[in-house]
CSV table of C-alpha atoms in Angstrom, one decimal:
chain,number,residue,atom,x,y,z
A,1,UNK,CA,109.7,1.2,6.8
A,2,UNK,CA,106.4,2.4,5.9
A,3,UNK,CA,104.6,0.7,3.2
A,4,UNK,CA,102.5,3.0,0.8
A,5,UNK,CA,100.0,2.6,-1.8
A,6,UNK,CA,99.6,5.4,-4.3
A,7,UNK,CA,97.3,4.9,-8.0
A,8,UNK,CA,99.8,3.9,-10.8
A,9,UNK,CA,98.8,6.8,-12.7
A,10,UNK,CA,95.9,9.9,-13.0
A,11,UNK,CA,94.9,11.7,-15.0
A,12,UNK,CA,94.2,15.7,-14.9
A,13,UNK,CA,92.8,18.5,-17.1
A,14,UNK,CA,94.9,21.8,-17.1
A,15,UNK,CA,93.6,24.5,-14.5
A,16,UNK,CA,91.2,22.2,-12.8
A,17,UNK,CA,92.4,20.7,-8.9
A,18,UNK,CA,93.6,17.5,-8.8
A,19,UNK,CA,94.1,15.3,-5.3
A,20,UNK,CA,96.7,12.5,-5.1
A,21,UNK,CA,95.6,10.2,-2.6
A,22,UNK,CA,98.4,7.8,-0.5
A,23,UNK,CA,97.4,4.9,2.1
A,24,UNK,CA,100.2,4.5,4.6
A,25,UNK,CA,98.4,2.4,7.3
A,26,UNK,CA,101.8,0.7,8.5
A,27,UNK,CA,103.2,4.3,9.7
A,28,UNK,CA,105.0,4.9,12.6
A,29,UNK,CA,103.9,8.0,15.0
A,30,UNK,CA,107.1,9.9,14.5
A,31,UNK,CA,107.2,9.7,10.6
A,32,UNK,CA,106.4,12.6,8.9
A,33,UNK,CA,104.7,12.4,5.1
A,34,UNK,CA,106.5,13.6,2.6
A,35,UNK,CA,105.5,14.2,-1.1
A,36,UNK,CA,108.4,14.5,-4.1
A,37,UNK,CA,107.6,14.8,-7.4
A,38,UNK,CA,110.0,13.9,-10.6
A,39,UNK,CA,109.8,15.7,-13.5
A,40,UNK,CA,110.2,13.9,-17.0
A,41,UNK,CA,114.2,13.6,-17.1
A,42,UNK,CA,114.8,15.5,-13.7
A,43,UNK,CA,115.7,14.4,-10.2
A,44,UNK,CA,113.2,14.4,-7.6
A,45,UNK,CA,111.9,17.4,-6.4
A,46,UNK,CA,110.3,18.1,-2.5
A,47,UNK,CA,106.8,19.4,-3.0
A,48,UNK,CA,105.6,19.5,1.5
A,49,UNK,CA,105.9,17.5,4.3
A,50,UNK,CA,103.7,17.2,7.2
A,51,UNK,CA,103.2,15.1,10.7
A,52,UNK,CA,99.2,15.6,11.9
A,53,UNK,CA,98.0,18.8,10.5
A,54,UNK,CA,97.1,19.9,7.1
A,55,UNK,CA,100.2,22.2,5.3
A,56,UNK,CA,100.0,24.7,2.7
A,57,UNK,CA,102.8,25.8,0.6
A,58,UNK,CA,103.3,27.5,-2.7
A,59,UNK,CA,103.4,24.6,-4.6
A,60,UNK,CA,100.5,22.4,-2.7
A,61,UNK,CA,98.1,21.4,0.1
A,62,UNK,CA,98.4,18.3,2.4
A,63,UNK,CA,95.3,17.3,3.9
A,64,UNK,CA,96.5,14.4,6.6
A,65,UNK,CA,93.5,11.9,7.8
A,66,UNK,CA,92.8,12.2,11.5
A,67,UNK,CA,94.6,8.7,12.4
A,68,UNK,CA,97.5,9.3,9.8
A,69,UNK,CA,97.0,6.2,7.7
A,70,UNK,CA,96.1,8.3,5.1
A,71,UNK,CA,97.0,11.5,2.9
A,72,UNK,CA,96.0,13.4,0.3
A,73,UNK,CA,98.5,15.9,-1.8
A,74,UNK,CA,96.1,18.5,-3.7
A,75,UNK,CA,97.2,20.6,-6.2
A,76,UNK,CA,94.9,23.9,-6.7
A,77,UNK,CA,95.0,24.6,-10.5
A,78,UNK,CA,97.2,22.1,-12.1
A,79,UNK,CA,99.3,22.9,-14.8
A,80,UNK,CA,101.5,21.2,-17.5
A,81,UNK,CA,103.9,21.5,-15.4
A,82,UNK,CA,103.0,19.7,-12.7
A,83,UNK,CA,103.0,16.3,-15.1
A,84,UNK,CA,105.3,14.5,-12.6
A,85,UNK,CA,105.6,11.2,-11.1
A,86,UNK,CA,104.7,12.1,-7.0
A,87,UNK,CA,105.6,10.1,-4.7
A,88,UNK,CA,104.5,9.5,-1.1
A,89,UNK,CA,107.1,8.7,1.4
A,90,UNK,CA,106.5,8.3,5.2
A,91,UNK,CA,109.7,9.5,6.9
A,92,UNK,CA,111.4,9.0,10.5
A,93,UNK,CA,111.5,12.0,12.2
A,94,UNK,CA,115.3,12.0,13.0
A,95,UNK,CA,118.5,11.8,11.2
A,96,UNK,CA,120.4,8.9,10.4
A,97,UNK,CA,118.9,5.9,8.5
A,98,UNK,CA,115.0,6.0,10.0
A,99,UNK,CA,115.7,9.8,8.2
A,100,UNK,CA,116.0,7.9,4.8
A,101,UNK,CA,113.8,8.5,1.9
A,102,UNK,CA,112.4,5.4,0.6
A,103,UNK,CA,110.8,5.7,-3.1
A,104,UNK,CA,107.7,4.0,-3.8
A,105,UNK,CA,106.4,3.4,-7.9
A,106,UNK,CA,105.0,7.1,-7.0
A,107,UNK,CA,101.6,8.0,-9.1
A,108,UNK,CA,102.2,9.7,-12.4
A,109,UNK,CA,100.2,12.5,-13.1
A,110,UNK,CA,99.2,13.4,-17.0
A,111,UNK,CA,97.7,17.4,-17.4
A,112,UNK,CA,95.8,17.7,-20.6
A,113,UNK,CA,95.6,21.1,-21.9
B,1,UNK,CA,124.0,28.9,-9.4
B,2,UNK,CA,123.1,25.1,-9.4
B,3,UNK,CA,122.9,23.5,-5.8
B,4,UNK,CA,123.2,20.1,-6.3
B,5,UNK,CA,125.2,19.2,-9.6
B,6,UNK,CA,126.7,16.2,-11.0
B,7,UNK,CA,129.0,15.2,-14.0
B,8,UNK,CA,129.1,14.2,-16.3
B,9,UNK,CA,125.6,14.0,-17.3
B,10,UNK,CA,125.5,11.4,-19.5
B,11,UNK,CA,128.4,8.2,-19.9
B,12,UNK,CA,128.9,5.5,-22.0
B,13,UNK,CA,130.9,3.0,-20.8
B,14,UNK,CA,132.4,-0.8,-21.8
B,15,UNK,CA,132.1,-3.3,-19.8
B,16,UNK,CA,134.9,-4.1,-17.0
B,17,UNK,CA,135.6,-0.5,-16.7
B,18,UNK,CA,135.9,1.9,-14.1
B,19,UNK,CA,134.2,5.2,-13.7
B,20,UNK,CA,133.3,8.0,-11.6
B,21,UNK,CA,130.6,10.3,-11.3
B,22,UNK,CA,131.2,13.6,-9.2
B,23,UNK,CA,128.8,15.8,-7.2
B,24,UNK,CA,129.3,18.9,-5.2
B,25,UNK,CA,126.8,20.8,-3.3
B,26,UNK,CA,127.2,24.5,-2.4
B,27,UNK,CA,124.1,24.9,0.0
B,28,UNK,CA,125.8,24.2,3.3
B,29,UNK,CA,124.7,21.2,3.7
B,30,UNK,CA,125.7,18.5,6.3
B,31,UNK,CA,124.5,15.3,4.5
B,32,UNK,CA,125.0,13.7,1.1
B,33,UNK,CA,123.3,11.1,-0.8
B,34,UNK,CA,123.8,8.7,-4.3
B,35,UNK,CA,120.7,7.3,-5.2
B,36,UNK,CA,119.5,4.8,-8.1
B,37,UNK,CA,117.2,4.8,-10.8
B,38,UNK,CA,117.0,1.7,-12.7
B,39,UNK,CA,115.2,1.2,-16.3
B,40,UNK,CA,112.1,0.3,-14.3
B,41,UNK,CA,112.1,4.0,-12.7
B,42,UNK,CA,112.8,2.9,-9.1
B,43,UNK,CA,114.8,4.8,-7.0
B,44,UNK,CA,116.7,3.3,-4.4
B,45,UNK,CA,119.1,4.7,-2.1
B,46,UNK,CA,122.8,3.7,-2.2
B,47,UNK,CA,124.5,5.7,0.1
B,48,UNK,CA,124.2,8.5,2.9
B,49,UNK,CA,127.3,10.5,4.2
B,50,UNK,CA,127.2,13.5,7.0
B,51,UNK,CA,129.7,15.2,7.7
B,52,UNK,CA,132.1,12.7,5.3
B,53,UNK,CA,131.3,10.1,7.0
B,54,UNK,CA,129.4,6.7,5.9
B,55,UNK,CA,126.2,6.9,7.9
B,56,UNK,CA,124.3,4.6,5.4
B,57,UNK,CA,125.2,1.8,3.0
B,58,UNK,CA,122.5,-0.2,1.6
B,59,UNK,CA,123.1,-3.4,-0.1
B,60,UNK,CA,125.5,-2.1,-2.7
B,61,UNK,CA,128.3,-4.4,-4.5
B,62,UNK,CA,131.6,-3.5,-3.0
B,63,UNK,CA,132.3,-2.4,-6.9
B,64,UNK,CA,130.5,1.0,-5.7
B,65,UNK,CA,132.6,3.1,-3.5
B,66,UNK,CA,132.0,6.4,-2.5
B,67,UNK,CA,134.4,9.2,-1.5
B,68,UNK,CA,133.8,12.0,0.1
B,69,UNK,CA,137.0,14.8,0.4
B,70,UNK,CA,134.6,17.3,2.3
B,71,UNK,CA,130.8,17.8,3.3
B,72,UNK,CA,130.6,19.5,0.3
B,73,UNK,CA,131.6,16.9,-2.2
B,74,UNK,CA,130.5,13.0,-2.4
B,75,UNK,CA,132.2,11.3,-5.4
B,76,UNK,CA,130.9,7.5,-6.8
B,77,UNK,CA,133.5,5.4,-8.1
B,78,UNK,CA,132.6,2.2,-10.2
B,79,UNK,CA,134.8,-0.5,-10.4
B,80,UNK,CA,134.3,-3.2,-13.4
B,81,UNK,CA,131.1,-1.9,-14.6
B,82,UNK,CA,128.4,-4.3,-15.4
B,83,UNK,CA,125.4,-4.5,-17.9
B,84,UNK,CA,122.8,-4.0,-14.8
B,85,UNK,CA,124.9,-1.1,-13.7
B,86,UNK,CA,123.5,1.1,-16.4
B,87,UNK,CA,121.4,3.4,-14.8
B,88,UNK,CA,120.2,7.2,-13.7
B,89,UNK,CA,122.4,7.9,-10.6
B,90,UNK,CA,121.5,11.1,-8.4
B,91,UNK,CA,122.9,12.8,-6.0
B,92,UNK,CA,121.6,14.5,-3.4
B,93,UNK,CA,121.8,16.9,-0.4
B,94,UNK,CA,120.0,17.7,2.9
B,95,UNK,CA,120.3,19.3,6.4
B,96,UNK,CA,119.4,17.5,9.0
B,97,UNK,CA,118.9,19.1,12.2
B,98,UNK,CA,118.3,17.0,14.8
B,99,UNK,CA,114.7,15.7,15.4
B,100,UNK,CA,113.7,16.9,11.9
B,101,UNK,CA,113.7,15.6,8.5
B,102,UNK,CA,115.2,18.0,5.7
B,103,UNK,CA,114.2,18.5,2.9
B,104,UNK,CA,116.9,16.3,0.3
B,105,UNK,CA,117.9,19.0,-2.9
B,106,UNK,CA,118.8,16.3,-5.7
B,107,UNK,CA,120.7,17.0,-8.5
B,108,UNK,CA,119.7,16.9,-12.4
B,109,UNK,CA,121.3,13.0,-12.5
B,110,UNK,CA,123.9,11.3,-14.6
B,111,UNK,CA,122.8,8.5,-16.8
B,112,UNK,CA,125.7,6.1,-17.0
B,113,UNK,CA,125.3,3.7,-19.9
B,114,UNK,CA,127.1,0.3,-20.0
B,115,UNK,CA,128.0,-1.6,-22.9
């Protein structure tokens, strides 16, 4: 599996953009990126997912680096809401166990109002 | 309508017992999943069923068995519950077409408590 390396923890004022960085150097060419995020007392939520090119979705951006070891989640106007642990997770890009998620310590995001 | 959900949410439990925790899906879903989150807030997989059957067991004491009547429902059964058993256990759910990754839909969690 992948290893990744996300900050602990980062800190965000509310409205303002805020980019969550991950290093996954080790990852295969099939696996995909995927970001979660966990909400205080919630399960794990899927924010995007993306193999080579950037993503957009209603929740987020995904900017991927050009040789993959790299990714950055960007939220556009954070808000309280978004305080969440996110978590980075390289993923194989077929069923069975190389499918699996695999949690990492994740990066916990404060918003201050 | 909830699409992944769990109970009971929360258990307190004695040591040496058994317990179950119950999740059912209603999304259509293939593929089912009962993952771990300790006191340090990792979450760790425990097991994976498609289609009810066992597709992945991670290193999980034999005291943890999973049951799953249909693709729609995968039960955890504790046997002799243990202090380091306490925990946030969650379910989850994905499609999984092949050469794709789904998207897993996890539930709220239950927290099981051991005393």
């Amino acid at each position: 599996d992948a290893k990744t390396t996300q900050p602990n923890s980062m800190e965000s004022n509310e409205e303002e953009p805020v980019h969550l960085p991950c290093n996954h150097s080790t990852i295969s060419g099939t696996d995909y990126i995927h970001w979660y995020r966990q909400l205080p007392s919630q399960g794990p939520e899927y924010v995007i997912h993306g193999l080579t090119s950037n993503v957009n979705n209603r929740m987020a951006s995904l900017a991927i680096a050009e040789d993959r070891k790299s990714s950055t989640l960007i939220l556009h106007r954070a808000t309280l809401r978004d305080a969440a642990v996110y978590y980075c997770i390289p993923r194989g890009g077929y069923g069975g166990s190389q499918g699996n998620l695999i949690f990492g310590k994740g990066t916990k995001l404060s918003v201050k109002p | 309508d909830t699409a992944v959900s769990q109970t009971p949410k929360y258990l307190v439990t004695q040591m040496g017992n058994d317990k179950s925790i119950k999740c059912e899906q209603n999304l259509g879903h293939d593929t089912m999943y009962w993952y771990k989150q300790d006191s340090k807030k990792f979450l760790k997989i425990m097991f994976s069923y498609n289609n009810k059957e066992l597709i992945i067991n991670e290193t999980v004491p034999n005291r943890f068995s999973p049951k799953s009547p249909d693709k729609a429902h995968l039960n955890l059964h504790i046997n002799s519950l243990e202090l380091g058993d306490s925990a946030v256990y969650f379910c989850a759910s994905s499609q999984v077409p092949t050469g794709f990754t789904g998207e897993l839909f996890f539930g709220e969690g239950s927290r099981l408590t051991v005393l």
